[in-house]
Short mmCIF file of the C-alpha atoms (twelve columns), coordinates in Angstrom:
data_MODEL
# 
_entry.id   MODEL 
# 
loop_
_atom_site.group_PDB 
_atom_site.id 
_atom_site.type_symbol 
_atom_site.label_atom_id 
_atom_site.label_alt_id 
_atom_site.label_comp_id 
_atom_site.label_asym_id 
_atom_site.label_seq_id 
_atom_site.Cartn_x 
_atom_site.Cartn_y 
_atom_site.Cartn_z 
_atom_site.pdbx_PDB_model_num 
ATOM 1   C CA . MET A 1   181.188 142.953 58.171 1 
ATOM 2   C CA . MET A 2   184.877 142.424 57.426 1 
ATOM 3   C CA . TYR A 3   185.522 141.195 60.798 1 
ATOM 4   C CA . ARG A 4   182.460 138.628 60.400 1 
ATOM 5   C CA . SER A 5   183.830 137.496 57.308 1 
ATOM 6   C CA . ILE A 6   187.199 136.871 58.498 1 
ATOM 7   C CA . LEU A 7   185.850 135.102 61.456 1 
ATOM 8   C CA . PHE A 8   183.955 132.902 59.241 1 
ATOM 9   C CA . VAL A 9   186.831 131.694 56.854 1 
ATOM 10  C CA . LEU A 10  188.981 131.224 59.984 1 
ATOM 11  C CA . LEU A 11  186.268 128.833 61.717 1 
ATOM 12  C CA . LEU A 12  185.678 127.097 58.255 1 
ATOM 13  C CA . SER A 13  189.235 126.380 57.883 1 
ATOM 14  C CA . LEU A 14  189.718 125.243 61.325 1 
ATOM 15  C CA . SER A 15  186.742 122.775 60.630 1 
ATOM 16  C CA . PHE A 16  188.275 121.641 57.654 1 
ATOM 17  C CA . ARG A 17  191.699 120.992 59.209 1 
ATOM 18  C CA . THR A 18  189.953 119.164 62.016 1 
ATOM 19  C CA . TYR A 19  188.012 116.697 59.953 1 
ATOM 20  C CA . ALA A 20  190.502 116.518 57.106 1 
ATOM 21  C CA . ASP A 21  193.271 115.431 59.758 1 
ATOM 22  C CA . GLU A 22  191.195 112.130 60.130 1 
ATOM 23  C CA . ILE A 23  191.771 111.302 56.534 1 
ATOM 24  C CA . ASP A 24  194.735 109.393 55.308 1 
ATOM 25  C CA . PRO A 25  197.275 111.314 53.187 1 
ATOM 26  C CA . ALA A 26  196.508 109.074 49.939 1 
ATOM 27  C CA . ASN A 27  192.704 109.455 50.377 1 
ATOM 28  C CA . LEU A 28  192.870 113.097 50.860 1 
ATOM 29  C CA . GLU A 29  195.127 113.535 47.767 1 
ATOM 30  C CA . LEU A 30  192.343 111.290 45.531 1 
ATOM 31  C CA . LEU A 31  189.691 113.481 46.960 1 
ATOM 32  C CA . ARG A 32  191.361 116.817 46.331 1 
ATOM 33  C CA . ARG A 33  191.577 115.632 42.706 1 
ATOM 34  C CA . TYR A 34  187.956 114.502 42.543 1 
ATOM 35  C CA . GLU A 35  187.033 117.951 43.852 1 
ATOM 36  C CA . ASP A 36  188.958 119.659 41.219 1 
ATOM 37  C CA . THR A 37  186.859 117.728 38.502 1 
ATOM 38  C CA . LEU A 38  183.577 118.162 40.410 1 
ATOM 39  C CA . SER A 39  184.237 122.090 40.710 1 
ATOM 40  C CA . THR A 40  184.681 122.221 36.880 1 
ATOM 41  C CA . LEU A 41  181.455 120.661 36.227 1 
ATOM 42  C CA . GLN A 42  179.658 122.543 38.568 1 
ATOM 43  C CA . ASP A 43  180.310 125.562 36.614 1 
ATOM 44  C CA . SER A 44  178.988 123.826 33.781 1 
ATOM 45  C CA . ILE A 45  175.787 123.041 35.070 1 
ATOM 46  C CA . VAL A 46  175.016 126.434 36.379 1 
ATOM 47  C CA . LEU A 47  176.983 128.895 33.885 1 
ATOM 48  C CA . SER A 48  176.490 127.171 30.447 1 
ATOM 49  C CA . VAL A 49  174.113 128.715 28.084 1 
ATOM 50  C CA . GLU A 50  173.259 125.437 26.042 1 
ATOM 51  C CA . PRO A 51  171.078 123.120 27.925 1 
ATOM 52  C CA . VAL A 52  172.445 119.876 26.604 1 
ATOM 53  C CA . VAL A 53  175.896 121.057 28.000 1 
ATOM 54  C CA . ARG A 54  174.327 121.606 31.178 1 
ATOM 55  C CA . GLN A 55  172.630 118.191 31.123 1 
ATOM 56  C CA . GLN A 56  175.900 116.225 30.296 1 
ATOM 57  C CA . ALA A 57  177.826 118.066 32.985 1 
ATOM 58  C CA . CYS A 58  175.111 117.222 35.404 1 
ATOM 59  C CA . PHE A 59  175.118 113.561 34.557 1 
ATOM 60  C CA . SER A 60  179.029 113.537 34.636 1 
ATOM 61  C CA . PHE A 61  178.912 115.296 38.072 1 
ATOM 62  C CA . ILE A 62  176.690 112.504 39.528 1 
ATOM 63  C CA . ARG A 63  179.360 109.814 38.182 1 
ATOM 64  C CA . VAL A 64  182.503 111.844 39.639 1 
ATOM 65  C CA . LEU A 65  180.838 112.427 42.955 1 
ATOM 66  C CA . VAL A 66  179.977 108.623 43.592 1 
ATOM 67  C CA . GLN A 67  183.634 107.921 42.776 1 
ATOM 68  C CA . ALA A 68  184.516 110.439 45.262 1 
ATOM 69  C CA . LEU A 69  182.165 109.365 48.093 1 
ATOM 70  C CA . LYS A 70  183.468 105.498 47.475 1 
ATOM 71  C CA . VAL A 71  186.709 106.878 48.960 1 
ATOM 72  C CA . ASP A 72  187.322 105.757 52.499 1 
ATOM 73  C CA . GLN A 73  186.955 108.641 55.094 1 
ATOM 74  C CA . SER A 74  185.218 110.975 52.452 1 
ATOM 75  C CA . PHE A 75  182.573 111.811 54.937 1 
ATOM 76  C CA . ASN A 76  185.310 113.912 56.654 1 
ATOM 77  C CA . TYR A 77  186.160 115.712 53.210 1 
ATOM 78  C CA . PRO A 78  183.897 118.954 52.987 1 
ATOM 79  C CA . PHE A 79  184.216 119.792 49.387 1 
ATOM 80  C CA . VAL A 80  184.797 123.568 49.912 1 
ATOM 81  C CA . ALA A 81  185.179 124.290 46.469 1 
ATOM 82  C CA . LEU A 82  181.701 123.145 45.194 1 
ATOM 83  C CA . LYS A 83  180.305 126.663 45.655 1 
ATOM 84  C CA . ARG A 84  177.364 126.197 43.339 1 
ATOM 85  C CA . ILE A 85  176.384 122.870 45.367 1 
ATOM 86  C CA . THR A 86  174.497 122.993 48.393 1 
ATOM 87  C CA . ILE A 87  176.106 120.624 51.202 1 
ATOM 88  C CA . ILE A 88  174.236 120.612 54.342 1 
ATOM 89  C CA . SER A 89  174.523 118.562 57.476 1 
ATOM 90  C CA . PRO A 90  172.837 118.568 61.034 1 
ATOM 91  C CA . ASP A 91  174.552 119.237 63.903 1 
ATOM 92  C CA . ASP A 92  174.898 115.691 65.110 1 
ATOM 93  C CA . ARG A 93  176.646 114.831 61.850 1 
ATOM 94  C CA . LYS A 94  174.512 111.828 61.147 1 
ATOM 95  C CA . PHE A 95  174.406 112.504 57.584 1 
ATOM 96  C CA . ARG A 96  174.837 115.322 54.884 1 
ATOM 97  C CA . MET A 97  173.189 116.144 51.830 1 
ATOM 98  C CA . PHE A 98  174.663 117.227 48.590 1 
ATOM 99  C CA . ASN A 99  171.936 118.813 46.447 1 
ATOM 100 C CA . TRP A 100 171.516 121.095 43.373 1 
ATOM 101 C CA . GLY A 101 169.404 121.885 40.551 1 
ATOM 102 C CA . LEU A 102 169.662 121.712 36.745 1 
ATOM 103 C CA . LYS A 103 167.790 124.270 34.413 1 
ATOM 104 C CA . LEU A 104 165.895 122.723 31.573 1 
ATOM 105 C CA . PHE A 105 165.244 123.905 28.090 1 
ATOM 106 C CA . ASN A 106 161.796 125.177 29.239 1 
ATOM 107 C CA . ASP A 107 163.146 127.263 32.113 1 
ATOM 108 C CA . SER A 108 161.911 124.735 34.647 1 
ATOM 109 C CA . TYR A 109 164.147 122.841 36.668 1 
ATOM 110 C CA . ARG A 110 165.025 119.405 37.835 1 
ATOM 111 C CA . TYR A 111 166.493 118.528 41.004 1 
ATOM 112 C CA . TYR A 112 169.464 116.347 42.215 1 
ATOM 113 C CA . GLY A 113 170.811 115.149 45.431 1 
ATOM 114 C CA . ALA A 114 172.377 112.403 47.535 1 
ATOM 115 C CA . ILE A 115 172.227 111.593 51.371 1 
ATOM 116 C CA . GLN A 116 175.757 110.358 52.388 1 
ATOM 117 C CA . MET A 117 175.307 108.508 56.059 1 
ATOM 118 C CA . ASN A 118 178.334 109.049 58.361 1 
ATOM 119 C CA . ASN A 119 179.094 105.299 58.408 1 
ATOM 120 C CA . LYS A 120 182.677 104.426 59.041 1 
ATOM 121 C CA . LYS A 121 182.236 100.484 58.216 1 
ATOM 122 C CA . GLU A 122 181.002 100.932 54.820 1 
ATOM 123 C CA . LEU A 123 179.623 103.772 52.247 1 
ATOM 124 C CA . LYS A 124 176.028 104.191 52.524 1 
ATOM 125 C CA . VAL A 125 174.229 106.688 50.049 1 
ATOM 126 C CA . PHE A 126 170.829 107.215 49.081 1 
ATOM 127 C CA . PRO A 127 170.579 109.033 45.685 1 
ATOM 128 C CA . LEU A 128 167.269 111.519 45.550 1 
ATOM 129 C CA . PHE A 129 164.927 110.912 42.467 1 
ATOM 130 C CA . ASP A 130 163.137 113.944 41.807 1 
ATOM 131 C CA . TYR A 131 159.532 113.461 41.910 1 
ATOM 132 C CA . ASN A 132 158.556 117.189 42.226 1 
ATOM 133 C CA . TYR A 133 156.164 117.237 39.323 1 
ATOM 134 C CA . LYS A 134 153.855 114.676 41.038 1 
ATOM 135 C CA . ILE A 135 154.240 115.781 44.542 1 
ATOM 136 C CA . LYS A 136 152.900 119.644 44.802 1 
ATOM 137 C CA . ASN A 137 150.863 119.227 47.902 1 
ATOM 138 C CA . LYS A 138 151.344 119.158 51.904 1 
ATOM 139 C CA . ASP A 139 150.156 115.526 52.518 1 
ATOM 140 C CA . THR A 140 152.349 113.166 50.591 1 
ATOM 141 C CA . ILE A 141 154.847 110.943 52.669 1 
ATOM 142 C CA . SER A 142 157.551 109.567 50.614 1 
ATOM 143 C CA . ASN A 143 161.046 108.019 50.205 1 
ATOM 144 C CA . HIS A 144 164.184 109.056 48.309 1 
ATOM 145 C CA . GLU A 145 163.173 107.304 45.502 1 
ATOM 146 C CA . LYS A 146 160.201 109.591 45.083 1 
ATOM 147 C CA . TRP A 147 161.888 112.639 46.586 1 
ATOM 148 C CA . PRO A 148 159.708 115.940 46.443 1 
ATOM 149 C CA . GLY A 149 162.850 117.834 44.909 1 
ATOM 150 C CA . ALA A 150 163.943 121.486 45.785 1 
ATOM 151 C CA . ILE A 151 167.264 123.238 46.686 1 
ATOM 152 C CA . TYR A 152 167.839 123.373 50.157 1 
ATOM 153 C CA . TYR A 153 169.546 126.481 52.047 1 
ATOM 154 C CA . LYS A 154 168.952 125.471 55.455 1 
ATOM 155 C CA . MET A 155 168.460 122.551 58.036 1 
ATOM 156 C CA . ILE A 156 167.420 122.347 61.590 1 
ATOM 157 C CA . GLU A 157 166.744 119.493 63.819 1 
ATOM 158 C CA . ARG A 158 164.023 118.816 66.493 1 
ATOM 159 C CA . ASN A 159 163.940 115.510 68.256 1 
ATOM 160 C CA . ARG A 160 165.573 113.367 65.472 1 
ATOM 161 C CA . TYR A 161 163.363 115.239 62.834 1 
ATOM 162 C CA . TYR A 162 165.227 117.341 60.167 1 
ATOM 163 C CA . TYR A 163 163.344 120.273 58.482 1 
ATOM 164 C CA . LEU A 164 164.798 121.302 55.206 1 
ATOM 165 C CA . PHE A 165 164.011 124.952 54.015 1 
ATOM 166 C CA . GLY A 166 163.962 125.173 50.410 1 
ATOM 167 C CA . TRP A 167 163.398 126.792 46.898 1 
ATOM 168 C CA . ASP A 168 161.519 125.473 43.805 1 
ATOM 169 C CA . GLY A 169 161.692 127.408 40.442 1 
ATOM 170 C CA . ASN A 170 157.952 125.988 40.046 1 
ATOM 171 C CA . ASN A 171 156.960 127.341 36.426 1 
ATOM 172 C CA . LEU A 172 157.403 130.538 34.587 1 
ATOM 173 C CA . ARG A 173 154.674 132.273 36.599 1 
ATOM 174 C CA . SER A 174 155.409 131.138 40.225 1 
ATOM 175 C CA . ASN A 175 157.964 129.885 42.580 1 
ATOM 176 C CA . ILE A 176 157.662 127.720 45.794 1 
ATOM 177 C CA . LYS A 177 159.071 127.812 49.159 1 
ATOM 178 C CA . ILE A 178 158.746 124.761 51.248 1 
ATOM 179 C CA . ILE A 179 159.800 123.211 54.689 1 
ATOM 180 C CA . ASP A 180 160.125 119.459 54.241 1 
ATOM 181 C CA . VAL A 181 160.434 116.976 57.110 1 
ATOM 182 C CA . LEU A 182 162.975 114.509 56.824 1 
ATOM 183 C CA . HIS A 183 163.659 111.274 59.209 1 
ATOM 184 C CA . PHE A 184 164.851 107.914 59.163 1 
ATOM 185 C CA . ASN A 185 162.676 104.820 59.387 1 
ATOM 186 C CA . LYS A 186 163.618 101.682 61.472 1 
ATOM 187 C CA . LYS A 187 165.902 100.358 58.744 1 
ATOM 188 C CA . GLY A 188 167.642 103.612 58.575 1 
ATOM 189 C CA . GLU A 189 166.244 104.852 55.124 1 
ATOM 190 C CA . PRO A 190 165.098 108.453 54.469 1 
ATOM 191 C CA . VAL A 191 161.407 109.485 54.865 1 
ATOM 192 C CA . PHE A 192 160.121 112.576 53.508 1 
ATOM 193 C CA . GLY A 193 157.328 114.206 55.026 1 
ATOM 194 C CA . ALA A 194 155.640 113.826 58.851 1 
ATOM 195 C CA . PRO A 195 152.794 115.161 60.445 1 
ATOM 196 C CA . LYS A 196 154.446 118.223 62.166 1 
ATOM 197 C CA . PHE A 197 152.595 121.476 60.876 1 
ATOM 198 C CA . VAL A 198 149.768 122.414 62.777 1 
ATOM 199 C CA . VAL A 199 147.509 125.318 61.662 1 
ATOM 200 C CA . THR A 200 144.299 126.075 63.441 1 
ATOM 201 C CA . ASP A 201 141.606 128.484 62.566 1 
ATOM 202 C CA . LYS A 202 138.218 129.377 64.203 1 
ATOM 203 C CA . LYS A 203 136.625 126.170 63.165 1 
ATOM 204 C CA . ASN A 204 139.227 123.530 62.150 1 
ATOM 205 C CA . VAL A 205 142.538 121.950 62.902 1 
ATOM 206 C CA . TYR A 206 144.725 121.205 60.009 1 
ATOM 207 C CA . ILE A 207 147.989 119.037 60.261 1 
ATOM 208 C CA . TYR A 208 150.209 118.874 57.415 1 
ATOM 209 C CA . ASN A 209 153.309 116.815 56.556 1 
ATOM 210 C CA . ARG A 210 155.077 119.954 55.055 1 
ATOM 211 C CA . TYR A 211 154.705 123.234 54.376 1 
ATOM 212 C CA . ILE A 212 154.622 124.997 50.961 1 
ATOM 213 C CA . ILE A 213 153.945 128.642 50.139 1 
ATOM 214 C CA . GLU A 214 153.656 129.471 46.298 1 
ATOM 215 C CA . TYR A 215 154.119 132.926 44.936 1 
ATOM 216 C CA . LYS A 216 154.818 135.480 42.146 1 
ATOM 217 C CA . GLU A 217 157.843 134.521 40.185 1 
ATOM 218 C CA . ASP A 218 159.749 137.939 40.693 1 
ATOM 219 C CA . ALA A 219 158.747 138.358 44.149 1 
ATOM 220 C CA . VAL A 220 161.441 138.433 47.139 1 
ATOM 221 C CA . VAL A 221 159.756 135.945 49.790 1 
ATOM 222 C CA . THR A 222 161.433 135.035 53.187 1 
ATOM 223 C CA . LEU A 223 160.885 131.556 54.682 1 
ATOM 224 C CA . ASN A 224 163.577 130.732 57.557 1 
ATOM 225 C CA . TYR A 225 164.024 130.039 60.796 1 
ATOM 226 C CA . ASP A 226 165.042 132.959 63.287 1 
ATOM 227 C CA . THR A 227 167.337 131.786 66.001 1 
ATOM 228 C CA . ASP A 228 166.693 134.919 68.114 1 
ATOM 229 C CA . LEU A 229 162.613 134.529 67.968 1 
ATOM 230 C CA . LYS A 230 163.027 130.779 68.045 1 
ATOM 231 C CA . LEU A 231 160.393 130.859 65.399 1 
ATOM 232 C CA . ILE A 232 159.986 129.788 61.696 1 
ATOM 233 C CA . VAL A 233 159.296 133.343 59.950 1 
ATOM 234 C CA . PHE A 234 157.766 133.812 56.463 1 
ATOM 235 C CA . ASP A 235 155.993 136.626 54.785 1 
ATOM 236 C CA . HIS A 236 152.259 136.675 54.572 1 
ATOM 237 C CA . LEU A 237 151.249 136.778 51.149 1 
ATOM 238 C CA . ALA A 238 148.267 138.274 49.629 1 
ATOM 239 C CA . PRO A 239 147.060 138.394 45.768 1 
ATOM 240 C CA . GLN A 240 147.762 141.838 43.802 1 
ATOM 241 C CA . SER A 241 144.239 142.324 43.144 1 
ATOM 242 C CA . SER A 242 141.038 140.869 44.648 1 
ATOM 243 C CA . THR A 243 139.980 139.325 41.277 1 
ATOM 244 C CA . SER A 244 143.237 137.067 41.447 1 
ATOM 245 C CA . LYS A 245 142.917 135.558 44.881 1 
ATOM 246 C CA . ASP A 246 142.556 132.267 43.162 1 
ATOM 247 C CA . TYR A 247 145.702 132.377 41.531 1 
ATOM 248 C CA . ARG A 248 148.714 131.793 43.462 1 
ATOM 249 C CA . PHE A 249 150.997 133.125 40.822 1 
ATOM 250 C CA . THR A 250 149.603 136.733 41.743 1 
ATOM 251 C CA . TYR A 251 150.503 136.578 45.493 1 
ATOM 252 C CA . VAL A 252 153.266 138.873 47.074 1 
ATOM 253 C CA . PRO A 253 154.309 139.730 50.478 1 
ATOM 254 C CA . ASP A 254 152.383 142.518 52.082 1 
ATOM 255 C CA . GLY A 255 154.595 143.652 54.881 1 
ATOM 256 C CA . THR A 256 153.547 141.191 57.526 1 
ATOM 257 C CA . TYR A 257 154.826 137.904 58.558 1 
ATOM 258 C CA . GLU A 258 153.519 134.651 59.668 1 
ATOM 259 C CA . GLY A 259 155.426 131.791 61.370 1 
ATOM 260 C CA . PHE A 260 155.587 128.527 63.135 1 
ATOM 261 C CA . LYS A 261 156.381 127.864 66.953 1 
ATOM 262 C CA . TYR A 262 157.929 124.760 68.337 1 
ATOM 263 C CA . ARG A 263 155.710 123.233 70.915 1 
ATOM 264 C CA . LYS A 264 155.306 119.516 71.740 1 
ATOM 265 C CA . ARG A 265 157.011 118.092 69.090 1 
ATOM 266 C CA . GLN A 266 154.944 119.894 66.559 1 
ATOM 267 C CA . TRP A 267 155.329 123.389 64.588 1 
ATOM 268 C CA . HIS A 268 152.215 125.239 65.701 1 
ATOM 269 C CA . TYR A 269 150.989 128.181 63.357 1 
ATOM 270 C CA . VAL A 270 151.380 131.651 64.598 1 
ATOM 271 C CA . SER A 271 149.211 134.009 62.533 1 
ATOM 272 C CA . GLN A 272 151.175 137.483 63.649 1 
ATOM 273 C CA . VAL A 273 155.000 137.327 64.180 1 
ATOM 274 C CA . PHE A 274 155.434 141.140 65.012 1 
ATOM 275 C CA . THR A 275 152.537 142.741 66.774 1 
ATOM 276 C CA . SER A 276 153.886 146.304 66.911 1 
ATOM 277 C CA . THR A 277 153.986 148.772 64.072 1 
ATOM 278 C CA . MET A 278 155.490 151.981 63.181 1 
ATOM 279 C CA . LYS A 279 153.586 155.220 62.293 1 
ATOM 280 C CA . GLN A 280 156.579 155.911 59.644 1 
ATOM 281 C CA . PRO A 281 158.767 153.487 57.965 1 
ATOM 282 C CA . VAL A 282 162.485 153.501 58.578 1 
ATOM 283 C CA . PHE A 283 164.519 155.052 55.654 1 
ATOM 284 C CA . PRO A 284 168.235 155.029 55.339 1 
ATOM 285 C CA . LYS A 285 170.062 158.383 55.189 1 
ATOM 286 C CA . PRO A 286 169.645 159.953 51.592 1 
ATOM 287 C CA . VAL A 287 172.780 159.565 49.410 1 
ATOM 288 C CA . ASP A 288 174.225 162.435 48.229 1 
ATOM 289 C CA . PHE A 289 174.738 161.567 44.586 1 
ATOM 290 C CA . GLU A 290 176.904 164.433 43.498 1 
ATOM 291 C CA . LYS A 291 179.502 163.917 46.318 1 
ATOM 292 C CA . GLU A 292 179.698 160.335 45.409 1 
ATOM 293 C CA . GLN A 293 180.295 160.966 41.680 1 
ATOM 294 C CA . GLU A 294 182.875 163.592 43.117 1 
ATOM 295 C CA . GLN A 295 184.502 160.982 45.365 1 
ATOM 296 C CA . PHE A 296 184.666 158.517 42.384 1 
ATOM 297 C CA . LYS A 297 186.370 161.042 40.016 1 
ATOM 298 C CA . ASN A 298 189.131 161.814 42.611 1 
ATOM 299 C CA . THR A 299 189.726 158.148 43.142 1 
ATOM 300 C CA . ILE A 300 190.031 157.567 39.551 1 
ATOM 301 C CA . LYS A 301 192.797 160.472 39.160 1 
ATOM 302 C CA . LYS A 302 194.718 159.324 42.196 1 
ATOM 303 C CA . ASN A 303 195.276 155.715 40.354 1 
ATOM 304 C CA . LYS A 304 196.338 157.140 36.969 1 
# 
């Protein structure tokens, strides 16, 4: 793990130098100053206990981010200090997306974001206006002005369509994970949603513009792309009791997995990803707590 962490840092620093070398020194210094301000504001957005302070910091963050992106060659600046803000881009570097959430006073969330296009001639940024409270289904196709907001943690690209894996803190009882579809129309404007998810049962074929799963608020649910399997893999969810099957906030993982396989430019539903099972679950080696405690005491004595 240590080796992998060091390798990641080295690769990140190499990538930073490669793109930063394309920025003029004066612009680079200006972007660094903006980054320092943004770094402070991001901490207030996430860590402040006062909703009003979080909100004010969020609005200030938006203003400073816009100023920073107006700087020439800003697309090549990675903003590595913004650890609490998601910045993702596809392999083709056509654009990148800044994305974050603001926790409101009632424990709900409002989402913010911007898409910066890789345009050397002029700044081209599309602000994302959260329309999450209206878009809660799999059928809507919308634009950046009616964005089905979420916090994205992964992006993959297939044939000029970008698949966004995201999380939404839906309400006090349930969370949502989503795979949305981003593409660009003939005018170069972002569009969210496309008929890319095909689910077939014994009688019908359903085609969805995005895929959404809702589950119990404190459940841990997986939804991601597996590079080894070349599949989108996610937990199969089931209600905690037979009487609560109509209430999605009672759904939790049952230990099995579903998925989607990419075929003919669409994602086709796979009802069971792992077909083999084990008679006994695999447990880690038991921890000898007395031995661990003794080692801890010895360590303390040595450091006195």
